[in-house]
Amino acid sequence: MKNLLIEAEEASPLDLNKLAGHATASCEANGLCINNIEEKSFITTTQGHVVCLSLKGCQEEWRASLPAPEGTAFVSVTGLSFLLESDSVCVALSDGALCQLDTSTHQVEEVGCVEGGIMAMEWSPGGDMAALISGSGNLIIMNQEWEVQAELPLPGADGEASVTDASISWRGDGKYFGTCTALRDSTGRCVCCTF
């Protein structure tokens, strides 16, 4: 880690309430991903917006609305990634919705829904596969066309335990990934696996 170097540093105040168009409601960031080629960042808010900001000067370029779960005003983002090949932002929501935002048209398309909700989502470093963990404890692998390649129960999630928290991390070359899940069962255990 000695070769890490700060390329540039810029700080500026960011008023998400103003950016997301909410003058009175409290609005917080709940996701961030970066397109370092075009020097843009994408921030998701609890009010259900994706805000595109220029990395130079933190100026808003555009925003789009995510589909809100029925009966709630807040959107919980459990996964957010910029996909270079499709020039899109992939958003996973806790209610199970999988959305793809085209960054050129700013249109949001709901491309799928995972039963039991989504606890975590992470794309492989090459952007060709996504790993998802459902609230019912299943590991789902999808390709860029949103086709399920594999689905299996996570070790420890035997149907009686539900997942309360989860994370996924890919190895840099995309050959392996790890999961860590906290289970709601009588033991309250945390299970970590490598695939």
mmCIF file of C-alpha atoms in Angstrom:
data_model
loop_
_atom_site.group_PDB
_atom_site.id
_atom_site.type_symbol
_atom_site.label_atom_id
_atom_site.label_comp_id
_atom_site.label_asym_id
_atom_site.label_seq_id
_atom_site.Cartn_x
_atom_site.Cartn_y
_atom_site.Cartn_z
ATOM 1 C CA MET A 1 0.000 0.000 0.000
ATOM 2 C CA LYS A 2 3.034 2.263 -0.086
ATOM 3 C CA ASN A 3 2.353 3.071 -3.715
ATOM 4 C CA LEU A 4 -1.011 4.747 -3.014
ATOM 5 C CA LEU A 5 -0.900 8.379 -3.973
ATOM 6 C CA ILE A 6 -3.558 11.066 -3.737
ATOM 7 C CA GLU A 7 -4.050 12.253 -7.302
ATOM 8 C CA ALA A 8 -6.261 15.195 -6.477
ATOM 9 C CA GLU A 9 -8.221 16.432 -3.529
ATOM 10 C CA GLU A 10 -11.159 18.752 -3.698
ATOM 11 C CA ALA A 11 -13.727 19.487 -1.036
ATOM 12 C CA SER A 12 -16.882 21.502 -1.337
ATOM 13 C CA PRO A 13 -20.114 21.604 0.641
ATOM 14 C CA LEU A 14 -22.873 19.433 -0.789
ATOM 15 C CA ASP A 15 -26.481 20.226 0.108
ATOM 16 C CA LEU A 16 -28.357 17.039 -0.788
ATOM 17 C CA ASN A 17 -31.705 18.545 0.194
ATOM 18 C CA LYS A 18 -31.217 21.252 -2.431
ATOM 19 C CA LEU A 19 -29.768 18.866 -5.027
ATOM 20 C CA ALA A 20 -32.560 16.351 -4.646
ATOM 21 C CA GLY A 21 -35.212 19.067 -4.805
ATOM 22 C CA HIS A 22 -36.438 18.681 -1.226
ATOM 23 C CA ALA A 23 -36.489 21.910 0.721
ATOM 24 C CA THR A 24 -38.073 20.525 3.881
ATOM 25 C CA ALA A 25 -37.565 16.759 4.037
ATOM 26 C CA SER A 26 -34.316 15.398 5.390
ATOM 27 C CA CYS A 27 -32.241 13.840 2.646
ATOM 28 C CA GLU A 28 -29.100 11.749 3.162
ATOM 29 C CA ALA A 29 -26.684 9.989 0.842
ATOM 30 C CA ASN A 30 -26.919 6.202 0.972
ATOM 31 C CA GLY A 31 -24.733 5.178 -1.967
ATOM 32 C CA LEU A 32 -21.791 6.373 -4.070
ATOM 33 C CA CYS A 33 -20.031 5.156 -7.201
ATOM 34 C CA ILE A 34 -17.601 6.850 -9.570
ATOM 35 C CA ASN A 35 -17.016 6.943 -13.316
ATOM 36 C CA ASN A 36 -13.336 7.892 -13.227
ATOM 37 C CA ILE A 37 -13.070 8.044 -17.057
ATOM 38 C CA GLU A 38 -15.549 10.938 -17.344
ATOM 39 C CA GLU A 39 -14.786 12.219 -13.818
ATOM 40 C CA LYS A 40 -18.336 11.929 -12.533
ATOM 41 C CA SER A 41 -19.772 10.611 -9.301
ATOM 42 C CA PHE A 42 -23.229 9.175 -8.755
ATOM 43 C CA ILE A 43 -24.837 9.614 -5.350
ATOM 44 C CA THR A 44 -28.078 7.947 -4.296
ATOM 45 C CA THR A 45 -30.239 9.625 -1.682
ATOM 46 C CA THR A 46 -32.766 8.399 0.860
ATOM 47 C CA GLN A 47 -35.406 10.368 -1.058
ATOM 48 C CA GLY A 48 -34.946 8.073 -4.066
ATOM 49 C CA HIS A 49 -32.773 10.099 -6.415
ATOM 50 C CA VAL A 50 -29.552 9.407 -8.259
ATOM 51 C CA VAL A 51 -27.587 12.649 -8.510
ATOM 52 C CA CYS A 52 -24.766 12.924 -11.060
ATOM 53 C CA LEU A 53 -22.016 15.314 -9.991
ATOM 54 C CA SER A 54 -18.917 16.487 -11.798
ATOM 55 C CA LEU A 55 -15.860 15.540 -9.747
ATOM 56 C CA LYS A 56 -14.404 18.941 -10.559
ATOM 57 C CA GLY A 57 -16.291 21.469 -8.494
ATOM 58 C CA CYS A 58 -19.058 19.146 -7.255
ATOM 59 C CA GLN A 59 -21.581 20.633 -9.679
ATOM 60 C CA GLU A 60 -24.831 18.788 -10.294
ATOM 61 C CA GLU A 61 -25.121 17.683 -13.923
ATOM 62 C CA TRP A 62 -28.464 15.845 -13.725
ATOM 63 C CA ARG A 63 -30.638 13.673 -11.513
ATOM 64 C CA ALA A 64 -33.057 10.808 -11.942
ATOM 65 C CA SER A 65 -35.692 9.227 -9.693
ATOM 66 C CA LEU A 66 -35.615 5.618 -8.544
ATOM 67 C CA PRO A 67 -38.834 3.616 -8.175
ATOM 68 C CA ALA A 68 -40.042 4.012 -4.586
ATOM 69 C CA PRO A 69 -41.262 0.962 -2.679
ATOM 70 C CA GLU A 70 -45.019 1.113 -2.201
ATOM 71 C CA GLY A 71 -46.082 2.832 1.002
ATOM 72 C CA THR A 72 -42.678 4.320 1.879
ATOM 73 C CA ALA A 73 -40.892 7.551 1.099
ATOM 74 C CA PHE A 74 -37.389 6.264 1.757
ATOM 75 C CA VAL A 75 -35.313 4.117 -0.551
ATOM 76 C CA SER A 76 -32.643 1.868 0.918
ATOM 77 C CA VAL A 77 -29.826 1.263 -1.565
ATOM 78 C CA THR A 78 -27.950 -1.998 -0.913
ATOM 79 C CA GLY A 79 -25.716 -1.961 -3.993
ATOM 80 C CA LEU A 80 -24.512 0.688 -6.432
ATOM 81 C CA SER A 81 -22.037 0.278 -9.296
ATOM 82 C CA PHE A 82 -21.051 2.127 -12.447
ATOM 83 C CA LEU A 83 -20.786 -0.247 -15.411
ATOM 84 C CA LEU A 84 -18.347 1.105 -17.994
ATOM 85 C CA GLU A 85 -19.315 -1.201 -20.879
ATOM 86 C CA SER A 86 -22.992 -0.238 -20.806
ATOM 87 C CA ASP A 87 -22.374 3.335 -19.563
ATOM 88 C CA SER A 88 -24.970 2.775 -16.865
ATOM 89 C CA VAL A 89 -25.416 2.770 -13.116
ATOM 90 C CA CYS A 90 -26.782 -0.397 -11.522
ATOM 91 C CA VAL A 91 -28.788 0.091 -8.332
ATOM 92 C CA ALA A 92 -29.992 -2.666 -5.980
ATOM 93 C CA LEU A 93 -32.733 -1.730 -3.520
ATOM 94 C CA SER A 94 -33.575 -3.438 -0.234
ATOM 95 C CA ASP A 95 -37.111 -4.213 -1.422
ATOM 96 C CA GLY A 96 -35.597 -6.452 -4.131
ATOM 97 C CA ALA A 97 -35.741 -4.103 -7.126
ATOM 98 C CA LEU A 98 -32.794 -4.164 -9.535
ATOM 99 C CA CYS A 99 -32.565 -0.979 -11.573
ATOM 100 C CA GLN A 100 -30.346 0.154 -14.426
ATOM 101 C CA LEU A 101 -29.888 3.869 -15.075
ATOM 102 C CA ASP A 102 -28.697 4.841 -18.559
ATOM 103 C CA THR A 103 -26.319 7.761 -17.963
ATOM 104 C CA SER A 104 -26.839 9.220 -21.444
ATOM 105 C CA THR A 105 -30.664 9.314 -21.397
ATOM 106 C CA HIS A 106 -31.076 9.472 -17.576
ATOM 107 C CA GLN A 107 -33.826 6.840 -17.854
ATOM 108 C CA VAL A 108 -34.261 4.270 -15.075
ATOM 109 C CA GLU A 109 -35.378 0.780 -16.003
ATOM 110 C CA GLU A 110 -36.367 -1.838 -13.440
ATOM 111 C CA VAL A 111 -34.651 -4.919 -14.865
ATOM 112 C CA GLY A 112 -35.623 -7.430 -12.205
ATOM 113 C CA CYS A 113 -36.804 -8.132 -8.701
ATOM 114 C CA VAL A 114 -35.363 -10.515 -6.117
ATOM 115 C CA GLU A 115 -37.819 -12.236 -3.802
ATOM 116 C CA GLY A 116 -36.992 -11.587 -0.158
ATOM 117 C CA GLY A 117 -35.194 -8.313 -0.944
ATOM 118 C CA ILE A 118 -31.542 -7.610 -1.661
ATOM 119 C CA MET A 119 -29.100 -7.329 1.239
ATOM 120 C CA ALA A 120 -25.956 -6.764 -0.870
ATOM 121 C CA MET A 121 -24.862 -6.565 -4.500
ATOM 122 C CA GLU A 122 -21.384 -6.223 -5.990
ATOM 123 C CA TRP A 123 -20.225 -6.417 -9.613
ATOM 124 C CA SER A 124 -17.040 -8.250 -10.522
ATOM 125 C CA PRO A 125 -14.032 -6.031 -11.376
ATOM 126 C CA GLY A 126 -14.529 -6.755 -15.105
ATOM 127 C CA GLY A 127 -18.233 -5.891 -14.872
ATOM 128 C CA ASP A 128 -19.343 -9.185 -16.414
ATOM 129 C CA MET A 129 -20.924 -10.832 -13.333
ATOM 130 C CA ALA A 130 -22.868 -9.577 -10.334
ATOM 131 C CA ALA A 131 -23.166 -11.357 -6.995
ATOM 132 C CA LEU A 132 -26.267 -10.677 -4.897
ATOM 133 C CA ILE A 133 -27.355 -11.837 -1.454
ATOM 134 C CA SER A 134 -31.100 -12.019 -0.886
ATOM 135 C CA GLY A 135 -32.845 -11.407 2.424
ATOM 136 C CA SER A 136 -33.787 -15.082 2.525
ATOM 137 C CA GLY A 137 -30.115 -16.099 2.436
ATOM 138 C CA ASN A 138 -29.616 -17.051 -1.206
ATOM 139 C CA LEU A 139 -26.546 -16.189 -3.240
ATOM 140 C CA ILE A 140 -27.463 -15.203 -6.799
ATOM 141 C CA ILE A 141 -24.971 -14.771 -9.650
ATOM 142 C CA MET A 142 -26.149 -12.785 -12.699
ATOM 143 C CA ASN A 143 -24.526 -11.771 -15.972
ATOM 144 C CA GLN A 144 -24.720 -8.390 -17.751
ATOM 145 C CA GLU A 145 -27.968 -9.409 -19.451
ATOM 146 C CA TRP A 146 -29.543 -9.961 -15.987
ATOM 147 C CA GLU A 147 -29.765 -13.716 -16.530
ATOM 148 C CA VAL A 148 -29.352 -15.836 -13.402
ATOM 149 C CA GLN A 149 -26.250 -18.006 -13.799
ATOM 150 C CA ALA A 150 -26.400 -19.662 -10.381
ATOM 151 C CA GLU A 151 -28.510 -19.547 -7.235
ATOM 152 C CA LEU A 152 -27.721 -21.389 -4.042
ATOM 153 C CA PRO A 153 -28.423 -21.053 -0.342
ATOM 154 C CA LEU A 154 -25.580 -19.536 1.633
ATOM 155 C CA PRO A 155 -24.010 -21.833 4.223
ATOM 156 C CA GLY A 156 -25.748 -21.276 7.550
ATOM 157 C CA ALA A 157 -28.901 -19.796 6.015
ATOM 158 C CA ASP A 158 -30.899 -23.006 6.312
ATOM 159 C CA GLY A 159 -34.359 -21.537 5.875
ATOM 160 C CA GLU A 160 -34.879 -20.819 9.559
ATOM 161 C CA ALA A 161 -32.413 -17.927 9.643
ATOM 162 C CA SER A 162 -32.841 -14.716 7.679
ATOM 163 C CA VAL A 163 -30.006 -12.382 6.700
ATOM 164 C CA THR A 164 -29.855 -9.121 8.666
ATOM 165 C CA ASP A 165 -26.694 -7.691 7.090
ATOM 166 C CA ALA A 166 -24.397 -8.745 4.267
ATOM 167 C CA SER A 167 -21.372 -7.696 2.245
ATOM 168 C CA ILE A 168 -19.628 -8.996 -0.880
ATOM 169 C CA SER A 169 -16.081 -8.358 -2.053
ATOM 170 C CA TRP A 170 -14.433 -9.565 -5.278
ATOM 171 C CA ARG A 171 -10.762 -10.370 -5.706
ATOM 172 C CA GLY A 172 -9.069 -7.944 -8.127
ATOM 173 C CA ASP A 173 -8.901 -10.442 -10.991
ATOM 174 C CA GLY A 174 -12.547 -11.508 -10.537
ATOM 175 C CA LYS A 175 -11.762 -15.213 -10.024
ATOM 176 C CA TYR A 176 -13.059 -15.331 -6.442
ATOM 177 C CA PHE A 177 -15.365 -13.376 -4.201
ATOM 178 C CA GLY A 178 -16.157 -13.460 -0.528
ATOM 179 C CA THR A 179 -19.389 -12.980 1.367
ATOM 180 C CA CYS A 180 -20.041 -12.109 4.964
ATOM 181 C CA THR A 181 -23.573 -12.439 6.310
ATOM 182 C CA ALA A 182 -25.082 -11.765 9.711
ATOM 183 C CA LEU A 183 -27.940 -14.166 10.427
ATOM 184 C CA ARG A 184 -31.025 -13.604 12.531
ATOM 185 C CA ASP A 185 -31.303 -16.889 14.353
ATOM 186 C CA SER A 186 -30.928 -18.179 17.891
ATOM 187 C CA THR A 187 -27.112 -17.902 17.712
ATOM 188 C CA GLY A 188 -26.839 -14.483 16.012
ATOM 189 C CA ARG A 189 -23.831 -15.771 14.084
ATOM 190 C CA CYS A 190 -21.890 -14.254 11.223
ATOM 191 C CA VAL A 191 -20.896 -16.531 8.329
ATOM 192 C CA CYS A 192 -18.042 -15.718 5.944
ATOM 193 C CA CYS A 193 -17.500 -17.726 2.720
ATOM 194 C CA THR A 194 -15.212 -17.649 -0.317
ATOM 195 C CA PHE A 195 -16.517 -18.671 -3.741
#
